[in-house]
PDB file of C-alpha atoms and ligand atoms in Angstrom:
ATOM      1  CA  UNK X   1     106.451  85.098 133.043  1.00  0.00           C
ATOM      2  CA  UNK X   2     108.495  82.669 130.814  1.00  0.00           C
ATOM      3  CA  UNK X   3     111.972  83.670 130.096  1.00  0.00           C
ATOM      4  CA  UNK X   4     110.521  83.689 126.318  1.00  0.00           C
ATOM      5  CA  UNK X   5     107.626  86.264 127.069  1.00  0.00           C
ATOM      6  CA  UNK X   6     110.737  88.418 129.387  1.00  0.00           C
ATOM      7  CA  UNK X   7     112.619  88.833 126.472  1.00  0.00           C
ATOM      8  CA  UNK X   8     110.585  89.761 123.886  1.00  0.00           C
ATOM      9  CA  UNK X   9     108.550  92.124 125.870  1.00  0.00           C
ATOM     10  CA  UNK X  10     111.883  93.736 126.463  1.00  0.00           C
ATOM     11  CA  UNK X  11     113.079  94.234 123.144  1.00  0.00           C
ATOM     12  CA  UNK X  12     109.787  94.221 121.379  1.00  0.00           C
ATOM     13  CA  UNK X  13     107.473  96.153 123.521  1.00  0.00           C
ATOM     14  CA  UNK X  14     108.254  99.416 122.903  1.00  0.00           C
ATOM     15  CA  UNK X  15     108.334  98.848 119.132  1.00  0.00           C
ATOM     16  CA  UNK X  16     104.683  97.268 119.399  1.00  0.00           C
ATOM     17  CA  UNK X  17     103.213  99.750 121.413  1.00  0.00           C
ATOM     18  CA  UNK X  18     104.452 102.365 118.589  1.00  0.00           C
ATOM     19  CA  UNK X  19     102.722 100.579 115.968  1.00  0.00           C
ATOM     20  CA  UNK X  20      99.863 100.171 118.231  1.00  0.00           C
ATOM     21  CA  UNK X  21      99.771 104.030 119.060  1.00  0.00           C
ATOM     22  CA  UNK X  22      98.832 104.275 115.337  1.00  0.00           C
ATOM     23  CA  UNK X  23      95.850 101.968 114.676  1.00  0.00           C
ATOM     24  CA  UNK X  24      97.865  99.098 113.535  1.00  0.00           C
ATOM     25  CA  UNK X  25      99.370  95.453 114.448  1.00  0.00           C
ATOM     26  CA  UNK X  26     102.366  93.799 112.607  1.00  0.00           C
ATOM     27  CA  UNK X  27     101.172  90.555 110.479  1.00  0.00           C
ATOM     28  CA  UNK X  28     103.134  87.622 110.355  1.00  0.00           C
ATOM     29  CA  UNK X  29     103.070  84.666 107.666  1.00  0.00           C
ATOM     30  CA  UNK X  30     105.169  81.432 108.208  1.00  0.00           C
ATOM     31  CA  UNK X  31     106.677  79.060 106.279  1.00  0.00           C
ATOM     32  CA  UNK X  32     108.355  75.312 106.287  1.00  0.00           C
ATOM     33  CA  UNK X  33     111.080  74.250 104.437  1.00  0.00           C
ATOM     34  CA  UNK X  34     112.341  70.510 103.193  1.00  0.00           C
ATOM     35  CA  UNK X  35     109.256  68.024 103.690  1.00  0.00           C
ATOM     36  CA  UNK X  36     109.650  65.334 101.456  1.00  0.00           C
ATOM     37  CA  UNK X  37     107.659  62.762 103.471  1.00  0.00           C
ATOM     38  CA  UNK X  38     105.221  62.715 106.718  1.00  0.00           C
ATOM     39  CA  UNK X  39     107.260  62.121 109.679  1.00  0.00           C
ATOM     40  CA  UNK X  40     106.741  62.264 113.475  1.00  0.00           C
ATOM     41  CA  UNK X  41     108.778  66.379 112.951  1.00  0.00           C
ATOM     42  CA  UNK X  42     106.001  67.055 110.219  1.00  0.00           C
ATOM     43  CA  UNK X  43     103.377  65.697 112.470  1.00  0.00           C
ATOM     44  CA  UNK X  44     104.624  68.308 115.209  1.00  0.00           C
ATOM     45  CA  UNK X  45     104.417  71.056 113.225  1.00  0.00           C
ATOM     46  CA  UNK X  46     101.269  70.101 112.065  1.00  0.00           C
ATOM     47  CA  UNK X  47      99.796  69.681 115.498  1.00  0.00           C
ATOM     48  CA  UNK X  48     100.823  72.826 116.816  1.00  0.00           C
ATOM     49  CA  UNK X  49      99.651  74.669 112.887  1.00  0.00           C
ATOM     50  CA  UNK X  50      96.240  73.294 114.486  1.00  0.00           C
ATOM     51  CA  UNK X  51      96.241  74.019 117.875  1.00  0.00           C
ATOM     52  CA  UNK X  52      96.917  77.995 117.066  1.00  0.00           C
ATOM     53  CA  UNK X  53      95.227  78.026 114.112  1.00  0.00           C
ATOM     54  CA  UNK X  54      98.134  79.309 112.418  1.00  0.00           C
ATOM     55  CA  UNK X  55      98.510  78.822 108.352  1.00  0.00           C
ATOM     56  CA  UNK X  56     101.267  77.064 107.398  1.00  0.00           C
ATOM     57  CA  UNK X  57     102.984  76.651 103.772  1.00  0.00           C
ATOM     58  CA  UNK X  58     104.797  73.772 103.731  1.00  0.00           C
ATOM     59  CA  UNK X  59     108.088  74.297 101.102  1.00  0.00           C
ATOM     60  CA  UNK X  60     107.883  70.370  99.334  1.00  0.00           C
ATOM     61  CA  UNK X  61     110.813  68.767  97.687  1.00  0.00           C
ATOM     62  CA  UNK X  62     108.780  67.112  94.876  1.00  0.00           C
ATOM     63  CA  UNK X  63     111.077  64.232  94.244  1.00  0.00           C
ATOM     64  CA  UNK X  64     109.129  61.603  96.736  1.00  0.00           C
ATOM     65  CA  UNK X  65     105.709  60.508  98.281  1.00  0.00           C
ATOM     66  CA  UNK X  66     103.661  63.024  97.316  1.00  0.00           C
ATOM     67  CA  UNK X  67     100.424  60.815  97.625  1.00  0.00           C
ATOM     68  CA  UNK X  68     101.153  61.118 100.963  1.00  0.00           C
ATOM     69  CA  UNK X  69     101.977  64.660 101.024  1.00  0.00           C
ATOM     70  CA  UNK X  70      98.689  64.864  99.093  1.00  0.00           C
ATOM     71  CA  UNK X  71      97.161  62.861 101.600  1.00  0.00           C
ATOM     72  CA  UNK X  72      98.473  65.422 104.718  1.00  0.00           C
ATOM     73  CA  UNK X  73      96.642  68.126 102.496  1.00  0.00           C
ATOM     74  CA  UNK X  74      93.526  66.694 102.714  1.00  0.00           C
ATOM     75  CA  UNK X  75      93.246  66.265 106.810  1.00  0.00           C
ATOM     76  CA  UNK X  76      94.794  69.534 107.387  1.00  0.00           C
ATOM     77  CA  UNK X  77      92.732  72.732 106.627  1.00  0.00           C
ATOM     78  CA  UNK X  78      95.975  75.093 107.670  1.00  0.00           C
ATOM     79  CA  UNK X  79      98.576  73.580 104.825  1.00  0.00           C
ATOM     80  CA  UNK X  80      99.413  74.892 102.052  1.00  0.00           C
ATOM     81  CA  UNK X  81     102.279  73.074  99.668  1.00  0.00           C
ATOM     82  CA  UNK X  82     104.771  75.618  97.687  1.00  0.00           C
ATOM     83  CA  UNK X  83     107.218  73.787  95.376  1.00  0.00           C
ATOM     84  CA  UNK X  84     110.744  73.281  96.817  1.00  0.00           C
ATOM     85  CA  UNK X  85     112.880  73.185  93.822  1.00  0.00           C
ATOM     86  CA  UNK X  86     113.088  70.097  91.712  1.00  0.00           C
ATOM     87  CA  UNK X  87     115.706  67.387  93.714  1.00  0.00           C
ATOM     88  CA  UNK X  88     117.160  70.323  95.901  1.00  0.00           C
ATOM     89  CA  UNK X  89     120.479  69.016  94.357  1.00  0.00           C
ATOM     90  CA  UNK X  90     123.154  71.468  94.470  1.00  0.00           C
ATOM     91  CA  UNK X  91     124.369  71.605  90.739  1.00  0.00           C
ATOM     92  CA  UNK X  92     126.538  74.919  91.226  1.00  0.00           C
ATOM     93  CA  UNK X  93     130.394  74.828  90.918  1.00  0.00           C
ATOM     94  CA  UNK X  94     132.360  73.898  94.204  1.00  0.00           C
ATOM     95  CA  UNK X  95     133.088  77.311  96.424  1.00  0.00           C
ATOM     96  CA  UNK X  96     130.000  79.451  94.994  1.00  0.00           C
ATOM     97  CA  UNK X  97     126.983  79.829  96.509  1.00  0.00           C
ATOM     98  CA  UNK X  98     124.568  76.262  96.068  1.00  0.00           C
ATOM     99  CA  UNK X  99     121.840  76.377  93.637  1.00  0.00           C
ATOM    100  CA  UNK X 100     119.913  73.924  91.622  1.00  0.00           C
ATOM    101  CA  UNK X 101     119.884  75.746  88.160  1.00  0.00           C
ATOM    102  CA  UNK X 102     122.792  76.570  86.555  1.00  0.00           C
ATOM    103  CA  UNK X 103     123.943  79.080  83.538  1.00  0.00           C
ATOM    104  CA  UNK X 104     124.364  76.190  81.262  1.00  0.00           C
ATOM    105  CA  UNK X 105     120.303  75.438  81.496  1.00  0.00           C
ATOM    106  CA  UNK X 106     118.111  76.923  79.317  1.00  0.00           C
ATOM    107  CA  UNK X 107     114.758  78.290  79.971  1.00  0.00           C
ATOM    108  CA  UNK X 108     113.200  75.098  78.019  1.00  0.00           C
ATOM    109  CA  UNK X 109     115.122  72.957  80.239  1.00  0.00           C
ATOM    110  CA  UNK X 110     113.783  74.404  83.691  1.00  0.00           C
ATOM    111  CA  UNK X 111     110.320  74.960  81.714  1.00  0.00           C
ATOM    112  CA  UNK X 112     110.271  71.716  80.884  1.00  0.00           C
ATOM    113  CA  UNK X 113     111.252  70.256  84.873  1.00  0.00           C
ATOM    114  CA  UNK X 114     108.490  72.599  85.709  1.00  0.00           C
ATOM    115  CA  UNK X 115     106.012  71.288  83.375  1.00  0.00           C
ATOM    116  CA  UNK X 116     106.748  67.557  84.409  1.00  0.00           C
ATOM    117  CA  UNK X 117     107.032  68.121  88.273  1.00  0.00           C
ATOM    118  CA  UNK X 118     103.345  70.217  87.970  1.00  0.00           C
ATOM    119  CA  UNK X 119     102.157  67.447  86.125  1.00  0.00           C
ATOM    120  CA  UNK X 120     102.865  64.926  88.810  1.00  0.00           C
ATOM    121  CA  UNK X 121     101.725  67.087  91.762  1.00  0.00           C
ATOM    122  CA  UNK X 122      98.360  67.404  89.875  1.00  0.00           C
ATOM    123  CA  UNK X 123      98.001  63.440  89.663  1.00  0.00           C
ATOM    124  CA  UNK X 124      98.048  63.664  93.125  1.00  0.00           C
ATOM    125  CA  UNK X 125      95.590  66.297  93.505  1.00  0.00           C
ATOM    126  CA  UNK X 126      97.866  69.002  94.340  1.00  0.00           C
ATOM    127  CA  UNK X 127      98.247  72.190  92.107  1.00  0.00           C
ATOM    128  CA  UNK X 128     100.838  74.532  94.318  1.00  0.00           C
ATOM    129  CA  UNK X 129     100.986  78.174  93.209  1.00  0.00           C
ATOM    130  CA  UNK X 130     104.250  79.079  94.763  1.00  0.00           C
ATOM    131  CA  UNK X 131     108.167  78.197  94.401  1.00  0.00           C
ATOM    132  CA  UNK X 132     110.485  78.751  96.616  1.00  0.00           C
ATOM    133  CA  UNK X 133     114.252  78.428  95.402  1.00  0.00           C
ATOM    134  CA  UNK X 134     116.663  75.676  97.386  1.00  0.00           C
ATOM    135  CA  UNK X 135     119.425  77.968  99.173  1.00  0.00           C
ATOM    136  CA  UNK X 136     117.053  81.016  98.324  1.00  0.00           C
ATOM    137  CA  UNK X 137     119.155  80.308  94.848  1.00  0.00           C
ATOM    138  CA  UNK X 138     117.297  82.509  92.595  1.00  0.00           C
ATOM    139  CA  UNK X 139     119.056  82.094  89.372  1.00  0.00           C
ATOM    140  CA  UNK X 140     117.851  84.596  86.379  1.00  0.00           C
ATOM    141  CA  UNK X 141     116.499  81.892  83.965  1.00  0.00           C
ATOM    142  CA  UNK X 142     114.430  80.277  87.057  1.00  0.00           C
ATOM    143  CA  UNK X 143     113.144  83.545  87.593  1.00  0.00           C
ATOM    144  CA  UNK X 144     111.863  83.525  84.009  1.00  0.00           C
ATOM    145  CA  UNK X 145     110.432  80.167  83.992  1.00  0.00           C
ATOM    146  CA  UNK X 146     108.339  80.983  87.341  1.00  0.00           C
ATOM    147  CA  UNK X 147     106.832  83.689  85.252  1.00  0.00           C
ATOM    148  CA  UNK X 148     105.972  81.810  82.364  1.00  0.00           C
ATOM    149  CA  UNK X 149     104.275  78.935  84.563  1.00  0.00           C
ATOM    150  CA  UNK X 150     102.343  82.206  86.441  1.00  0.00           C
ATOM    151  CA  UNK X 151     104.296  80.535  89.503  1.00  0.00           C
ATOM    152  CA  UNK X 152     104.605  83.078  92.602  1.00  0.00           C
ATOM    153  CA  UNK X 153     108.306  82.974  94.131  1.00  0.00           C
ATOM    154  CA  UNK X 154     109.368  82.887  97.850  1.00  0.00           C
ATOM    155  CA  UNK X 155     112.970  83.160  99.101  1.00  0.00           C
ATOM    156  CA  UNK X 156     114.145  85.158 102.311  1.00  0.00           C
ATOM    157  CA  UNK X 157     114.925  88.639 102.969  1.00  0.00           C
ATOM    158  CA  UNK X 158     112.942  90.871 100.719  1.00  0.00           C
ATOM    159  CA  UNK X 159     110.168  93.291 101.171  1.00  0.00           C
ATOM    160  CA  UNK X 160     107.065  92.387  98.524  1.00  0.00           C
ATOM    161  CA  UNK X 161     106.996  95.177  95.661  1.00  0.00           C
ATOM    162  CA  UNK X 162     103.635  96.446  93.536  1.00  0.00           C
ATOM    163  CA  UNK X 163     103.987  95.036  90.373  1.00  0.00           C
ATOM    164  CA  UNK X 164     106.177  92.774  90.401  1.00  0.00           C
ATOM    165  CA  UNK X 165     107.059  89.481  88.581  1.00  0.00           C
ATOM    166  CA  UNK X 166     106.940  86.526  89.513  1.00  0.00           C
ATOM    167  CA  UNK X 167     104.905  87.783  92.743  1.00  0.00           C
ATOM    168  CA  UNK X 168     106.640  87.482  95.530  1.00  0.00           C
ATOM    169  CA  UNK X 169     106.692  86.953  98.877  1.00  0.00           C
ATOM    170  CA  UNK X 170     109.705  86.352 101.167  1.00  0.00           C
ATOM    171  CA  UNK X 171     110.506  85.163 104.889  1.00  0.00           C
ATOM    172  CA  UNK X 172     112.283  87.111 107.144  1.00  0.00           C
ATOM    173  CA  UNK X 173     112.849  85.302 110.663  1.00  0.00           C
ATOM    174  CA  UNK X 174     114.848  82.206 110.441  1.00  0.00           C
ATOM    175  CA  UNK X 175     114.664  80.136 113.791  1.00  0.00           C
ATOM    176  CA  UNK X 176     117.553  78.670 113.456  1.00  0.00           C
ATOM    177  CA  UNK X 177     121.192  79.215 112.739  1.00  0.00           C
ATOM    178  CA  UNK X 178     122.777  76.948 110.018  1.00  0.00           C
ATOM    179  CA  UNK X 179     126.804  77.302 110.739  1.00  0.00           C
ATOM    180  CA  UNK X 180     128.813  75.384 111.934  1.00  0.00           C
ATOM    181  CA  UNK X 181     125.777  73.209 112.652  1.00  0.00           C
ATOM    182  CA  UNK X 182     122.156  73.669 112.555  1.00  0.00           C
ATOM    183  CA  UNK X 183     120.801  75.009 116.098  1.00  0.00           C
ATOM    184  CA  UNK X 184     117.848  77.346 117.783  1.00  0.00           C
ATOM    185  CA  UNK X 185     118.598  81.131 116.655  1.00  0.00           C
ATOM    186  CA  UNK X 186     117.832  82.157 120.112  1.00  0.00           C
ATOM    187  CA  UNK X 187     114.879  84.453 121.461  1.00  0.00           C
ATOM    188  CA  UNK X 188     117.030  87.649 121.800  1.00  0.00           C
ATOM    189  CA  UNK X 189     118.291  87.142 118.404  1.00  0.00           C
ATOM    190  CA  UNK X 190     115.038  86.768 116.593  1.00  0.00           C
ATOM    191  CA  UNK X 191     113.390  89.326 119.131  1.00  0.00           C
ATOM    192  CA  UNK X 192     116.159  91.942 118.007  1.00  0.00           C
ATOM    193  CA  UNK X 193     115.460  91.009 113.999  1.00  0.00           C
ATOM    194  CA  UNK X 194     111.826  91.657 114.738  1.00  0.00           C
ATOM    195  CA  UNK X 195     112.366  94.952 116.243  1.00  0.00           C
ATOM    196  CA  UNK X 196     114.350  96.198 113.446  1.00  0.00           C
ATOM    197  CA  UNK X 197     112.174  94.905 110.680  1.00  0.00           C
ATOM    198  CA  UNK X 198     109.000  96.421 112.202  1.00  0.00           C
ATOM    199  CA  UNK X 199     110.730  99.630 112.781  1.00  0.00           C
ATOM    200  CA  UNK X 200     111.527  99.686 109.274  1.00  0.00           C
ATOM    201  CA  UNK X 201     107.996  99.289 107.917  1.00  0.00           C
ATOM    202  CA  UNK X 202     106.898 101.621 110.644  1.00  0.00           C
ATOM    203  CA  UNK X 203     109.178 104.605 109.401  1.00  0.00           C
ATOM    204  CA  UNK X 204     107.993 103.400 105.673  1.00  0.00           C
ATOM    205  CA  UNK X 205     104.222 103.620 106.945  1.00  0.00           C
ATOM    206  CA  UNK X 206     104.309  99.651 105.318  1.00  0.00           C
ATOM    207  CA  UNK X 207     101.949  98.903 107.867  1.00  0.00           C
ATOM    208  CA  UNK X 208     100.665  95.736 105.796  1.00  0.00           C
ATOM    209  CA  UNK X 209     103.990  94.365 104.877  1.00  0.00           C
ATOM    210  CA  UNK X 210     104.193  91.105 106.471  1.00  0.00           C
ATOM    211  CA  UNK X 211     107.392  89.445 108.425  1.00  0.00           C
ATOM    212  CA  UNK X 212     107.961  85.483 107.113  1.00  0.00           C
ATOM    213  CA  UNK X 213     109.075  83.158 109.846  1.00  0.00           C
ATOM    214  CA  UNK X 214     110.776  80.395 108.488  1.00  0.00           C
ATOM    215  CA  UNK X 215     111.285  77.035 109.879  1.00  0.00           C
ATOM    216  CA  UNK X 216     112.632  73.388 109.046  1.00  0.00           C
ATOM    217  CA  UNK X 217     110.768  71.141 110.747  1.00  0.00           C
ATOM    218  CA  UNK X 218     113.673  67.938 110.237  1.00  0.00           C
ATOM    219  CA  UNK X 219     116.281  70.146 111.860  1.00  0.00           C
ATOM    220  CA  UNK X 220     114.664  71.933 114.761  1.00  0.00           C
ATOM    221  CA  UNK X 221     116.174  71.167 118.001  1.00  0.00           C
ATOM    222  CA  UNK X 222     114.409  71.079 121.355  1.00  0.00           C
ATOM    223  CA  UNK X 223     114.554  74.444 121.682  1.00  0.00           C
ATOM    224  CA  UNK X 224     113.373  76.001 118.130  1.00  0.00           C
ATOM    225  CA  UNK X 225     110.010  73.630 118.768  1.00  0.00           C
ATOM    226  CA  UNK X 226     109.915  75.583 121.970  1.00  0.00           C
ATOM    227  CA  UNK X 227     110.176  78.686 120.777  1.00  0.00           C
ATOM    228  CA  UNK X 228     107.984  77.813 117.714  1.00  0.00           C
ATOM    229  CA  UNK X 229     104.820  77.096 120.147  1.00  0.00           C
ATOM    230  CA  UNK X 230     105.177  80.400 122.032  1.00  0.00           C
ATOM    231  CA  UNK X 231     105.429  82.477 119.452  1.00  0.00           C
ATOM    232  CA  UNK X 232     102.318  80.654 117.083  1.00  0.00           C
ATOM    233  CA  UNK X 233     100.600  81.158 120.869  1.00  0.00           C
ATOM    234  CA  UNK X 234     101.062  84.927 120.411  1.00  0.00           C
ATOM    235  CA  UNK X 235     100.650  85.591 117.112  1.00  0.00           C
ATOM    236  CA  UNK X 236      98.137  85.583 114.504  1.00  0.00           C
ATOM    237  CA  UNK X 237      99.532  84.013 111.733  1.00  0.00           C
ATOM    238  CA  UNK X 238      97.964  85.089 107.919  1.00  0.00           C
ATOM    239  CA  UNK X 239      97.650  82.645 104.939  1.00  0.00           C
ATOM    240  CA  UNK X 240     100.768  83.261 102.090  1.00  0.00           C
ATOM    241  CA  UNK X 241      98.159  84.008  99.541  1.00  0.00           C
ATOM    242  CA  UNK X 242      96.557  86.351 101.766  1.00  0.00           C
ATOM    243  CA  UNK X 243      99.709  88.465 102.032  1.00  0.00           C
ATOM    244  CA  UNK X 244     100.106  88.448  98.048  1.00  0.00           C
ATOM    245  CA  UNK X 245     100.013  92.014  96.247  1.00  0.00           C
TER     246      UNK X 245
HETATM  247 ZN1   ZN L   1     115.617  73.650 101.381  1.00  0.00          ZN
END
């Protein structure tokens, strides 16, 4: 057994063989952040979204070659593009948290970048139906503008809620840590996030609330690609819009 498959039968198994006492199996979505461009990372993660059959949304910065992008679409029946912000330029003020809309912008100004960045994607033959926020920056008048646009949201963290607007629908397992530098989360780590997420939906009988994983194809080191194959090897992945309520 692979160190992987030790560890998260440890700290998983008893937590999956509770929900499986009841009738029921976790689901799982997943999610890629930052493609701007194909690249021999994006081809990775598109191999192995083949190999396991395993849905992928890929989180686009719209600001580059989205012909190509377009083009990746086409060959690959798994991907699904969400829009990544507009530049995934940090406009905030130096020490707060980074975010791409600001208080001084109005909701015609971030209608308006919507407008124009949907009307470019659609020249390309693309017409996303979700946003997802740079830094999970989810600034009020954004919010609004989503909702106007009939946009569905995605950040991190959150549990999806009947009713509300924009629909959402978040991730919840990052692979990898971000400080001081970007690196693999680790298996124990991630194992120990899943345990406690599942046993919350398990006490809140949410037995169809999906967990996101989340993953950034440009950063991954050796050993989130690693961990990314044995867990898409193990786990039936659902489509994003098939998790929407
Ligand atoms: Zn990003």
């Amino acid at each position: 057994m692979s160190v992987q498959r030790w560890v998260f039968a440890a700290a998983l198994g008893l937590e999956l063989h509770l929900w499986a006492r009841t009738g029921h199996r976790p689901s799982f979505w997943w999610r890629d952040d930052d493609a701007r461009r194909p690249s021999a990372a994006l081809t990775r993660l598109l191999d192995l979204s083949k190999r396991y059959g395993a849905p992928v949304t890929l989180a686009t910065v719209p600001d580059e070659d989205l012909a190509a992008i377009a083009a990746l679409v086409g060959q690959h029946e798994t991907l699904e593009i969400a829009i990544h912000g507009f530049c995934h330029e940090n406009r905030a003020k130096p020490g707060g948290p980074s975010g791409e809309i600001i208080d001084t912008d109005t909701l015609e100004d971030v209608s308006a970048r919507l407008d124009l960045i949907k009307r470019e994607l659609k020249k390309v033959g693309l017409a996303p139906t979700a946003f997802v926020p740079p830094w999970n920056n989810l600034h009020p008048t954004l919010e609004k503008a989503l909702e106007l646009h009939d946009l569905e949201l995605s950040c991190h963290g959150q549990m999806r809620q009947m009713g509300q607007r924009p629909v959402r629908i978040d991730t919840h397992l990052d692979l990898m840590r971000w400080k001081p530098t970007a690196r693999f989360r680790g298996t124990l780590r991630l194992a120990l996030r899943a345990r406690r997420l599942l046993a919350i939906r398990r006490r809140l009988g949410a037995w169809d609330e999906p967990l996101g994983i989340l993953t950034h194809h440009l950063d991954h080191d050796e050993a989130t690609w690693q961990f990314l194959e044995f867990f898409l090897s193990r786990t039936v992945i659902t489509r994003r819009r098939d998790c929407l309520i």
